[in-house]
Amino acid sequence: MSVPLGTIVKASLAFLVLNPLIVLGPAIAPAQAHSKPAHTESQNLFVANQTTNTIREYSPSGVDLGDFATTGLNGPTGLAFDKHGNLYATNINDNTVREFSATGVDLGSFASTGLMSPRGLAFDHHGNLYVANNTWIEKFSPAGVDLGAFAATGLNVARGIAFDKMGSLYAANLGDNTIRKFSRNGVDLGTFAASGFLAPALIAFDRRDNLYVTNFGGNTIREFSRTGVDLGDFAATGLNAPAGLAFDQRGNLYVSNRGDGTIRKFSSCGTDLGYFATSGMVTPVGLAFAPGDEHEDK
């Protein structure tokens, strides 16, 4: 005896309602959570305290989260994160670069050769690390192998270094108040900027590839177009011996005041937003934001 099709369908639907765990067709695996290194979602700010030999951590709202690292530091100055979320710090007093995991574990010395009073540092897109010494820039592989001098001309008490979007490297010369530019292969492309400086220290690029420079001796932040045109002072208030600087994911600029132990915050248009942090610092220098998923201003 044949059973009407409608009866079969109704019976099947009733069975599924009573047994909701049974699924027609192949099972679909749940989406895997996207793993991120520590600090990625919050994009906390990290600050090198040069004379207290610590690295301090702050939340996006400026809450002092205490010391991120206190070991292996000897005059920490420059800070930079690699693509895995590990943090690197230059030690000017013992000529080393120290590496820390994303959770603050001291991973020991990353580099200890080819360095003399190392200051600024920057990673290229391949994960190689570049470190500014007074008169040359040393290059290291992602594994810490010393690849020798990347650049050794046109540098005069080199401090901050940074890459633009095309892979060219720029260096602030505190000794002669200039910014020097090098190709991705280390060719000296000459002076990029030479106006508006008084002891330029550290540097950073924004989303448009404009370059920003801290004037340590002039208490200003100078801005330059991607072609080297001097756009004047980006900021000239609330600064006291400005040293390090870094952009957050929204384009706000943060500046360490070595003179009064504070961090000042400015909007992407240069509006002074006041103090971002005032505790836990004595001589803040290098700044770095934990890497995030959004566009980074570097």
PDB file of C-alpha atoms in Angstrom:
ATOM      1  CA  MET A   1       0.000   0.000   0.000  1.00  0.00           C
ATOM      2  CA  SER A   2       1.492   3.346  -1.015  1.00  0.00           C
ATOM      3  CA  VAL A   3       1.642   6.186   1.497  1.00  0.00           C
ATOM      4  CA  PRO A   4       0.784   9.676   0.222  1.00  0.00           C
ATOM      5  CA  LEU A   5       3.816  11.974  -0.148  1.00  0.00           C
ATOM      6  CA  GLY A   6       2.225  14.659   2.037  1.00  0.00           C
ATOM      7  CA  THR A   7       1.951  12.214   4.897  1.00  0.00           C
ATOM      8  CA  ILE A   8       5.670  11.326   4.619  1.00  0.00           C
ATOM      9  CA  VAL A   9       6.718  14.993   4.642  1.00  0.00           C
ATOM     10  CA  LYS A  10       4.555  15.806   7.654  1.00  0.00           C
ATOM     11  CA  ALA A  11       5.931  12.823   9.531  1.00  0.00           C
ATOM     12  CA  SER A  12       9.504  13.797   8.739  1.00  0.00           C
ATOM     13  CA  LEU A  13       8.999  17.367   9.923  1.00  0.00           C
ATOM     14  CA  ALA A  14       7.410  16.182  13.129  1.00  0.00           C
ATOM     15  CA  PHE A  15      10.359  13.846  13.744  1.00  0.00           C
ATOM     16  CA  LEU A  16      12.870  16.702  13.312  1.00  0.00           C
ATOM     17  CA  VAL A  17      10.944  18.953  15.672  1.00  0.00           C
ATOM     18  CA  LEU A  18      10.992  16.270  18.337  1.00  0.00           C
ATOM     19  CA  ASN A  19      14.693  15.509  17.668  1.00  0.00           C
ATOM     20  CA  PRO A  20      16.360  18.902  17.090  1.00  0.00           C
ATOM     21  CA  LEU A  21      19.919  17.583  17.336  1.00  0.00           C
ATOM     22  CA  ILE A  22      19.591  15.559  14.141  1.00  0.00           C
ATOM     23  CA  VAL A  23      20.789  17.570  11.130  1.00  0.00           C
ATOM     24  CA  LEU A  24      20.119  16.884   7.467  1.00  0.00           C
ATOM     25  CA  GLY A  25      23.302  16.881   5.362  1.00  0.00           C
ATOM     26  CA  PRO A  26      26.931  17.131   6.425  1.00  0.00           C
ATOM     27  CA  ALA A  27      27.780  18.862   9.717  1.00  0.00           C
ATOM     28  CA  ILE A  28      29.345  22.329   9.499  1.00  0.00           C
ATOM     29  CA  ALA A  29      32.278  22.947  11.822  1.00  0.00           C
ATOM     30  CA  PRO A  30      31.936  26.037  14.031  1.00  0.00           C
ATOM     31  CA  ALA A  31      34.010  29.024  12.990  1.00  0.00           C
ATOM     32  CA  GLN A  32      37.378  29.084  14.642  1.00  0.00           C
ATOM     33  CA  ALA A  33      38.137  32.097  16.839  1.00  0.00           C
ATOM     34  CA  HIS A  34      40.734  34.376  15.299  1.00  0.00           C
ATOM     35  CA  SER A  35      43.798  34.147  17.504  1.00  0.00           C
ATOM     36  CA  LYS A  36      45.635  37.367  18.304  1.00  0.00           C
ATOM     37  CA  PRO A  37      48.715  38.177  20.317  1.00  0.00           C
ATOM     38  CA  ALA A  38      48.223  39.689  23.742  1.00  0.00           C
ATOM     39  CA  HIS A  39      47.210  43.375  23.789  1.00  0.00           C
ATOM     40  CA  THR A  40      46.042  43.311  20.139  1.00  0.00           C
ATOM     41  CA  GLU A  41      42.371  44.134  20.696  1.00  0.00           C
ATOM     42  CA  SER A  42      43.016  46.924  23.177  1.00  0.00           C
ATOM     43  CA  GLN A  43      46.050  48.398  21.403  1.00  0.00           C
ATOM     44  CA  ASN A  44      47.698  49.436  24.631  1.00  0.00           C
ATOM     45  CA  LEU A  45      50.528  51.968  24.624  1.00  0.00           C
ATOM     46  CA  PHE A  46      54.011  50.981  25.798  1.00  0.00           C
ATOM     47  CA  VAL A  47      56.589  53.477  27.043  1.00  0.00           C
ATOM     48  CA  ALA A  48      60.346  53.076  27.547  1.00  0.00           C
ATOM     49  CA  ASN A  49      61.501  54.611  30.842  1.00  0.00           C
ATOM     50  CA  GLN A  50      65.154  55.295  30.181  1.00  0.00           C
ATOM     51  CA  THR A  51      66.506  55.992  33.670  1.00  0.00           C
ATOM     52  CA  THR A  52      64.314  53.566  35.640  1.00  0.00           C
ATOM     53  CA  ASN A  53      64.997  50.656  33.249  1.00  0.00           C
ATOM     54  CA  THR A  54      61.366  49.713  32.809  1.00  0.00           C
ATOM     55  CA  ILE A  55      58.703  49.553  30.110  1.00  0.00           C
ATOM     56  CA  ARG A  56      55.340  50.898  31.245  1.00  0.00           C
ATOM     57  CA  GLU A  57      51.953  49.895  29.808  1.00  0.00           C
ATOM     58  CA  TYR A  58      48.794  52.024  29.483  1.00  0.00           C
ATOM     59  CA  SER A  59      45.266  51.177  28.374  1.00  0.00           C
ATOM     60  CA  PRO A  60      43.649  53.009  25.411  1.00  0.00           C
ATOM     61  CA  SER A  61      41.993  55.364  27.906  1.00  0.00           C
ATOM     62  CA  GLY A  62      45.282  56.165  29.655  1.00  0.00           C
ATOM     63  CA  VAL A  63      44.927  53.893  32.679  1.00  0.00           C
ATOM     64  CA  ASP A  64      48.334  53.019  34.121  1.00  0.00           C
ATOM     65  CA  LEU A  65      48.594  49.217  33.955  1.00  0.00           C
ATOM     66  CA  GLY A  66      51.970  49.091  35.666  1.00  0.00           C
ATOM     67  CA  ASP A  67      55.310  47.763  34.490  1.00  0.00           C
ATOM     68  CA  PHE A  68      55.212  45.506  31.417  1.00  0.00           C
ATOM     69  CA  ALA A  69      58.909  44.656  31.725  1.00  0.00           C
ATOM     70  CA  THR A  70      61.572  45.260  34.365  1.00  0.00           C
ATOM     71  CA  THR A  71      64.353  42.798  33.521  1.00  0.00           C
ATOM     72  CA  GLY A  72      67.118  42.940  30.943  1.00  0.00           C
ATOM     73  CA  LEU A  73      66.767  46.685  30.475  1.00  0.00           C
ATOM     74  CA  ASN A  74      69.688  49.093  30.678  1.00  0.00           C
ATOM     75  CA  GLY A  75      68.789  52.540  29.436  1.00  0.00           C
ATOM     76  CA  PRO A  76      65.862  51.482  27.205  1.00  0.00           C
ATOM     77  CA  THR A  77      65.174  54.063  24.509  1.00  0.00           C
ATOM     78  CA  GLY A  78      63.587  52.812  21.298  1.00  0.00           C
ATOM     79  CA  LEU A  79      60.619  50.414  21.123  1.00  0.00           C
ATOM     80  CA  ALA A  80      59.118  48.416  18.266  1.00  0.00           C
ATOM     81  CA  PHE A  81      56.773  45.440  17.873  1.00  0.00           C
ATOM     82  CA  ASP A  82      57.316  42.686  15.345  1.00  0.00           C
ATOM     83  CA  LYS A  83      54.418  41.125  13.416  1.00  0.00           C
ATOM     84  CA  HIS A  84      54.057  38.392  16.057  1.00  0.00           C
ATOM     85  CA  GLY A  85      53.443  40.881  18.859  1.00  0.00           C
ATOM     86  CA  ASN A  86      56.868  40.591  20.476  1.00  0.00           C
ATOM     87  CA  LEU A  87      58.334  43.855  21.770  1.00  0.00           C
ATOM     88  CA  TYR A  88      61.937  44.949  21.205  1.00  0.00           C
ATOM     89  CA  ALA A  89      63.844  47.615  23.141  1.00  0.00           C
ATOM     90  CA  THR A  90      67.224  49.225  22.524  1.00  0.00           C
ATOM     91  CA  ASN A  91      69.522  49.413  25.541  1.00  0.00           C
ATOM     92  CA  ILE A  92      71.861  52.388  25.135  1.00  0.00           C
ATOM     93  CA  ASN A  93      73.960  51.534  28.209  1.00  0.00           C
ATOM     94  CA  ASP A  94      74.987  48.001  27.252  1.00  0.00           C
ATOM     95  CA  ASN A  95      74.613  48.152  23.447  1.00  0.00           C
ATOM     96  CA  THR A  96      71.979  45.461  23.085  1.00  0.00           C
ATOM     97  CA  VAL A  97      68.449  44.935  21.828  1.00  0.00           C
ATOM     98  CA  ARG A  98      66.175  43.082  24.263  1.00  0.00           C
ATOM     99  CA  GLU A  99      63.168  41.010  23.208  1.00  0.00           C
ATOM    100  CA  PHE A 100      59.950  40.421  25.177  1.00  0.00           C
ATOM    101  CA  SER A 101      56.979  38.228  24.395  1.00  0.00           C
ATOM    102  CA  ALA A 102      53.506  39.684  23.932  1.00  0.00           C
ATOM    103  CA  THR A 103      52.813  38.879  27.576  1.00  0.00           C
ATOM    104  CA  GLY A 104      55.987  40.501  28.905  1.00  0.00           C
ATOM    105  CA  VAL A 105      58.203  37.436  29.254  1.00  0.00           C
ATOM    106  CA  ASP A 106      61.878  38.385  28.925  1.00  0.00           C
ATOM    107  CA  LEU A 107      63.176  36.411  25.930  1.00  0.00           C
ATOM    108  CA  GLY A 108      66.738  37.571  26.416  1.00  0.00           C
ATOM    109  CA  SER A 109      69.110  39.513  24.186  1.00  0.00           C
ATOM    110  CA  PHE A 110      68.013  39.617  20.539  1.00  0.00           C
ATOM    111  CA  ALA A 111      71.125  41.398  19.302  1.00  0.00           C
ATOM    112  CA  SER A 112      74.429  42.387  20.896  1.00  0.00           C
ATOM    113  CA  THR A 113      76.830  42.933  17.983  1.00  0.00           C
ATOM    114  CA  GLY A 114      77.263  45.883  15.663  1.00  0.00           C
ATOM    115  CA  LEU A 115      75.707  48.298  18.149  1.00  0.00           C
ATOM    116  CA  MET A 116      77.023  51.436  19.812  1.00  0.00           C
ATOM    117  CA  SER A 117      74.598  53.570  21.819  1.00  0.00           C
ATOM    118  CA  PRO A 118      71.594  52.182  19.894  1.00  0.00           C
ATOM    119  CA  ARG A 119      68.482  54.381  19.795  1.00  0.00           C
ATOM    120  CA  GLY A 120      65.649  54.093  17.295  1.00  0.00           C
ATOM    121  CA  LEU A 121      64.611  50.824  15.693  1.00  0.00           C
ATOM    122  CA  ALA A 122      62.192  49.729  12.987  1.00  0.00           C
ATOM    123  CA  PHE A 123      61.042  46.566  11.200  1.00  0.00           C
ATOM    124  CA  ASP A 124      60.714  46.187   7.441  1.00  0.00           C
ATOM    125  CA  HIS A 125      57.971  44.123   5.768  1.00  0.00           C
ATOM    126  CA  HIS A 126      60.183  41.025   5.817  1.00  0.00           C
ATOM    127  CA  GLY A 127      60.646  41.146   9.580  1.00  0.00           C
ATOM    128  CA  ASN A 128      64.240  42.391   9.483  1.00  0.00           C
ATOM    129  CA  LEU A 129      65.136  44.776  12.303  1.00  0.00           C
ATOM    130  CA  TYR A 130      67.058  48.018  11.752  1.00  0.00           C
ATOM    131  CA  VAL A 131      68.789  49.834  14.611  1.00  0.00           C
ATOM    132  CA  ALA A 132      70.137  53.386  14.606  1.00  0.00           C
ATOM    133  CA  ASN A 133      73.593  53.895  16.042  1.00  0.00           C
ATOM    134  CA  ASN A 134      75.235  57.319  16.060  1.00  0.00           C
ATOM    135  CA  THR A 135      76.760  57.131  12.585  1.00  0.00           C
ATOM    136  CA  TRP A 136      75.343  53.969  11.024  1.00  0.00           C
ATOM    137  CA  ILE A 137      72.246  51.776  10.890  1.00  0.00           C
ATOM    138  CA  GLU A 138      72.693  48.075  11.613  1.00  0.00           C
ATOM    139  CA  LYS A 139      70.442  45.391  10.114  1.00  0.00           C
ATOM    140  CA  PHE A 140      69.398  42.083  11.724  1.00  0.00           C
ATOM    141  CA  SER A 141      67.460  39.141  10.334  1.00  0.00           C
ATOM    142  CA  PRO A 142      64.191  37.997  11.991  1.00  0.00           C
ATOM    143  CA  ALA A 143      66.284  35.392  13.829  1.00  0.00           C
ATOM    144  CA  GLY A 144      68.706  37.988  15.174  1.00  0.00           C
ATOM    145  CA  VAL A 145      71.570  37.350  12.749  1.00  0.00           C
ATOM    146  CA  ASP A 146      73.714  40.463  12.344  1.00  0.00           C
ATOM    147  CA  LEU A 147      73.588  41.348   8.624  1.00  0.00           C
ATOM    148  CA  GLY A 148      76.005  44.247   8.981  1.00  0.00           C
ATOM    149  CA  ALA A 149      75.639  47.959   8.326  1.00  0.00           C
ATOM    150  CA  PHE A 150      72.596  48.852   6.222  1.00  0.00           C
ATOM    151  CA  ALA A 151      73.679  52.481   5.904  1.00  0.00           C
ATOM    152  CA  ALA A 152      76.807  54.311   7.003  1.00  0.00           C
ATOM    153  CA  THR A 153      76.770  57.638   5.154  1.00  0.00           C
ATOM    154  CA  GLY A 154      74.936  60.872   5.844  1.00  0.00           C
ATOM    155  CA  LEU A 155      74.277  60.028   9.489  1.00  0.00           C
ATOM    156  CA  ASN A 156      75.168  62.412  12.301  1.00  0.00           C
ATOM    157  CA  VAL A 157      74.079  61.291  15.770  1.00  0.00           C
ATOM    158  CA  ALA A 158      71.203  59.304  14.281  1.00  0.00           C
ATOM    159  CA  ARG A 159      68.212  58.861  16.571  1.00  0.00           C
ATOM    160  CA  GLY A 160      64.772  57.844  15.300  1.00  0.00           C
ATOM    161  CA  ILE A 161      64.227  55.759  12.160  1.00  0.00           C
ATOM    162  CA  ALA A 162      61.052  54.794  10.289  1.00  0.00           C
ATOM    163  CA  PHE A 163      59.942  53.240   6.991  1.00  0.00           C
ATOM    164  CA  ASP A 164      57.501  54.872   4.583  1.00  0.00           C
ATOM    165  CA  LYS A 165      54.931  52.853   2.622  1.00  0.00           C
ATOM    166  CA  MET A 166      57.356  52.387  -0.287  1.00  0.00           C
ATOM    167  CA  GLY A 167      59.990  50.782   1.934  1.00  0.00           C
ATOM    168  CA  SER A 168      62.411  53.705   2.083  1.00  0.00           C
ATOM    169  CA  LEU A 169      64.059  54.285   5.457  1.00  0.00           C
ATOM    170  CA  TYR A 170      64.351  57.704   7.109  1.00  0.00           C
ATOM    171  CA  ALA A 171      66.657  58.714   9.949  1.00  0.00           C
ATOM    172  CA  ALA A 172      66.625  61.779  12.214  1.00  0.00           C
ATOM    173  CA  ASN A 173      70.078  63.342  12.586  1.00  0.00           C
ATOM    174  CA  LEU A 174      70.217  65.093  15.925  1.00  0.00           C
ATOM    175  CA  GLY A 175      73.784  66.208  15.218  1.00  0.00           C
ATOM    176  CA  ASP A 176      73.061  68.370  12.152  1.00  0.00           C
ATOM    177  CA  ASN A 177      69.270  68.903  12.345  1.00  0.00           C
ATOM    178  CA  THR A 178      68.328  66.950   9.232  1.00  0.00           C
ATOM    179  CA  ILE A 179      66.330  63.937   8.098  1.00  0.00           C
ATOM    180  CA  ARG A 180      68.216  61.511   5.840  1.00  0.00           C
ATOM    181  CA  LYS A 181      66.539  59.153   3.372  1.00  0.00           C
ATOM    182  CA  PHE A 182      67.732  55.717   2.208  1.00  0.00           C
ATOM    183  CA  SER A 183      66.349  53.328  -0.389  1.00  0.00           C
ATOM    184  CA  ARG A 184      65.177  49.861   0.632  1.00  0.00           C
ATOM    185  CA  ASN A 185      68.605  48.616  -0.467  1.00  0.00           C
ATOM    186  CA  GLY A 186      70.490  51.089   1.685  1.00  0.00           C
ATOM    187  CA  VAL A 187      71.386  53.600  -1.036  1.00  0.00           C
ATOM    188  CA  ASP A 188      71.853  57.077   0.461  1.00  0.00           C
ATOM    189  CA  LEU A 189      69.235  59.288  -1.240  1.00  0.00           C
ATOM    190  CA  GLY A 190      70.435  62.446   0.471  1.00  0.00           C
ATOM    191  CA  THR A 191      68.756  64.934   2.783  1.00  0.00           C
ATOM    192  CA  PHE A 192      64.969  64.629   2.896  1.00  0.00           C
ATOM    193  CA  ALA A 193      64.354  67.607   5.176  1.00  0.00           C
ATOM    194  CA  ALA A 194      66.535  70.264   6.771  1.00  0.00           C
ATOM    195  CA  SER A 195      64.231  73.031   8.002  1.00  0.00           C
ATOM    196  CA  GLY A 196      62.342  73.671  11.226  1.00  0.00           C
ATOM    197  CA  PHE A 197      64.523  71.467  13.399  1.00  0.00           C
ATOM    198  CA  LEU A 198      66.188  71.919  16.760  1.00  0.00           C
ATOM    199  CA  ALA A 199      67.601  68.575  17.883  1.00  0.00           C
ATOM    200  CA  PRO A 200      65.226  66.198  16.035  1.00  0.00           C
ATOM    201  CA  ALA A 201      64.751  62.968  17.951  1.00  0.00           C
ATOM    202  CA  LEU A 202      62.247  60.260  16.967  1.00  0.00           C
ATOM    203  CA  ILE A 203      60.011  60.083  13.888  1.00  0.00           C
ATOM    204  CA  ALA A 204      56.793  58.450  12.655  1.00  0.00           C
ATOM    205  CA  PHE A 205      54.613  58.341   9.521  1.00  0.00           C
ATOM    206  CA  ASP A 206      50.843  58.833   9.402  1.00  0.00           C
ATOM    207  CA  ARG A 207      48.348  57.142   7.037  1.00  0.00           C
ATOM    208  CA  ARG A 208      49.066  59.674   4.288  1.00  0.00           C
ATOM    209  CA  ASP A 209      52.809  59.000   4.567  1.00  0.00           C
ATOM    210  CA  ASN A 210      53.476  62.434   6.030  1.00  0.00           C
ATOM    211  CA  LEU A 211      56.445  62.431   8.357  1.00  0.00           C
ATOM    212  CA  TYR A 212      56.328  63.752  11.930  1.00  0.00           C
ATOM    213  CA  VAL A 213      59.439  64.651  13.911  1.00  0.00           C
ATOM    214  CA  THR A 214      59.877  65.505  17.590  1.00  0.00           C
ATOM    215  CA  ASN A 215      61.992  68.616  18.124  1.00  0.00           C
ATOM    216  CA  PHE A 216      63.610  67.717  21.413  1.00  0.00           C
ATOM    217  CA  GLY A 217      65.236  71.124  21.752  1.00  0.00           C
ATOM    218  CA  GLY A 218      62.381  73.216  20.384  1.00  0.00           C
ATOM    219  CA  ASN A 219      59.353  71.641  22.101  1.00  0.00           C
ATOM    220  CA  THR A 220      57.446  71.161  18.856  1.00  0.00           C
ATOM    221  CA  ILE A 221      56.332  68.423  16.466  1.00  0.00           C
ATOM    222  CA  ARG A 222      57.243  69.189  12.842  1.00  0.00           C
ATOM    223  CA  GLU A 223      55.315  67.781   9.883  1.00  0.00           C
ATOM    224  CA  PHE A 224      56.562  67.088   6.349  1.00  0.00           C
ATOM    225  CA  SER A 225      54.758  65.900   3.236  1.00  0.00           C
ATOM    226  CA  ARG A 226      55.780  62.677   1.522  1.00  0.00           C
ATOM    227  CA  THR A 227      57.916  64.747  -0.868  1.00  0.00           C
ATOM    228  CA  GLY A 228      59.733  66.576   1.921  1.00  0.00           C
ATOM    229  CA  VAL A 229      57.778  69.832   1.923  1.00  0.00           C
ATOM    230  CA  ASP A 230      57.938  71.498   5.356  1.00  0.00           C
ATOM    231  CA  LEU A 231      54.321  71.819   6.530  1.00  0.00           C
ATOM    232  CA  GLY A 232      55.264  73.689   9.681  1.00  0.00           C
ATOM    233  CA  ASP A 233      54.563  72.851  13.305  1.00  0.00           C
ATOM    234  CA  PHE A 234      51.951  70.152  13.770  1.00  0.00           C
ATOM    235  CA  ALA A 235      51.937  70.772  17.522  1.00  0.00           C
ATOM    236  CA  ALA A 236      53.569  73.374  19.738  1.00  0.00           C
ATOM    237  CA  THR A 237      51.673  73.201  23.042  1.00  0.00           C
ATOM    238  CA  GLY A 238      51.977  70.879  26.019  1.00  0.00           C
ATOM    239  CA  LEU A 239      55.429  69.676  25.001  1.00  0.00           C
ATOM    240  CA  ASN A 240      58.460  69.485  27.272  1.00  0.00           C
ATOM    241  CA  ALA A 241      61.568  67.969  25.682  1.00  0.00           C
ATOM    242  CA  PRO A 242      59.444  65.727  23.403  1.00  0.00           C
ATOM    243  CA  ALA A 243      61.192  62.479  22.527  1.00  0.00           C
ATOM    244  CA  GLY A 244      59.115  59.545  21.295  1.00  0.00           C
ATOM    245  CA  LEU A 245      55.939  59.577  19.250  1.00  0.00           C
ATOM    246  CA  ALA A 246      53.432  57.053  17.924  1.00  0.00           C
ATOM    247  CA  PHE A 247      50.061  57.012  16.155  1.00  0.00           C
ATOM    248  CA  ASP A 248      47.079  54.980  17.318  1.00  0.00           C
ATOM    249  CA  GLN A 249      44.703  53.287  14.872  1.00  0.00           C
ATOM    250  CA  ARG A 250      42.441  56.344  14.755  1.00  0.00           C
ATOM    251  CA  GLY A 251      45.248  58.663  13.722  1.00  0.00           C
ATOM    252  CA  ASN A 252      45.768  60.368  17.067  1.00  0.00           C
ATOM    253  CA  LEU A 253      49.378  61.188  17.869  1.00  0.00           C
ATOM    254  CA  TYR A 254      50.980  60.476  21.258  1.00  0.00           C
ATOM    255  CA  VAL A 255      54.202  62.149  22.367  1.00  0.00           C
ATOM    256  CA  SER A 256      56.459  61.357  25.322  1.00  0.00           C
ATOM    257  CA  ASN A 257      57.641  64.391  27.267  1.00  0.00           C
ATOM    258  CA  ARG A 258      61.038  63.481  28.647  1.00  0.00           C
ATOM    259  CA  GLY A 259      61.202  66.791  30.459  1.00  0.00           C
ATOM    260  CA  ASP A 260      58.225  66.261  32.772  1.00  0.00           C
ATOM    261  CA  GLY A 261      57.515  62.520  32.615  1.00  0.00           C
ATOM    262  CA  THR A 262      54.185  62.667  30.766  1.00  0.00           C
ATOM    263  CA  ILE A 263      52.474  61.542  27.559  1.00  0.00           C
ATOM    264  CA  ARG A 264      50.619  64.184  25.528  1.00  0.00           C
ATOM    265  CA  LYS A 265      47.861  63.339  23.051  1.00  0.00           C
ATOM    266  CA  PHE A 266      46.973  65.200  19.848  1.00  0.00           C
ATOM    267  CA  SER A 267      44.152  64.639  17.360  1.00  0.00           C
ATOM    268  CA  SER A 268      44.897  63.835  13.720  1.00  0.00           C
ATOM    269  CA  CYS A 269      44.425  67.546  13.001  1.00  0.00           C
ATOM    270  CA  GLY A 270      46.927  68.640  15.644  1.00  0.00           C
ATOM    271  CA  THR A 271      44.446  69.632  18.354  1.00  0.00           C
ATOM    272  CA  ASP A 272      46.015  69.342  21.801  1.00  0.00           C
ATOM    273  CA  LEU A 273      43.850  66.822  23.685  1.00  0.00           C
ATOM    274  CA  GLY A 274      45.791  67.224  26.923  1.00  0.00           C
ATOM    275  CA  TYR A 275      47.641  64.680  29.014  1.00  0.00           C
ATOM    276  CA  PHE A 276      47.109  61.026  28.143  1.00  0.00           C
ATOM    277  CA  ALA A 277      49.202  59.707  31.035  1.00  0.00           C
ATOM    278  CA  THR A 278      51.082  61.288  33.917  1.00  0.00           C
ATOM    279  CA  SER A 279      52.000  58.420  36.252  1.00  0.00           C
ATOM    280  CA  GLY A 280      54.653  55.711  36.255  1.00  0.00           C
ATOM    281  CA  MET A 281      57.184  57.662  34.167  1.00  0.00           C
ATOM    282  CA  VAL A 282      60.392  59.497  34.976  1.00  0.00           C
ATOM    283  CA  THR A 283      62.215  59.876  31.665  1.00  0.00           C
ATOM    284  CA  PRO A 284      59.891  58.456  28.980  1.00  0.00           C
ATOM    285  CA  VAL A 285      61.396  58.129  25.521  1.00  0.00           C
ATOM    286  CA  GLY A 286      60.307  55.508  22.988  1.00  0.00           C
ATOM    287  CA  LEU A 287      56.599  54.762  22.419  1.00  0.00           C
ATOM    288  CA  ALA A 288      54.933  51.847  20.672  1.00  0.00           C
ATOM    289  CA  PHE A 289      51.377  50.615  20.267  1.00  0.00           C
ATOM    290  CA  ALA A 290      50.675  46.914  20.349  1.00  0.00           C
ATOM    291  CA  PRO A 291      49.924  45.719  16.808  1.00  0.00           C
ATOM    292  CA  GLY A 292      46.250  45.547  15.841  1.00  0.00           C
ATOM    293  CA  ASP A 293      44.093  44.312  12.980  1.00  0.00           C
ATOM    294  CA  GLU A 294      43.338  47.787  11.654  1.00  0.00           C
ATOM    295  CA  HIS A 295      45.604  50.003   9.592  1.00  0.00           C
ATOM    296  CA  GLU A 296      48.718  51.018  11.446  1.00  0.00           C
ATOM    297  CA  ASP A 297      50.184  54.509  11.068  1.00  0.00           C
ATOM    298  CA  LYS A 298      53.673  53.424  10.196  1.00  0.00           C
TER     299      LYS A 298
END
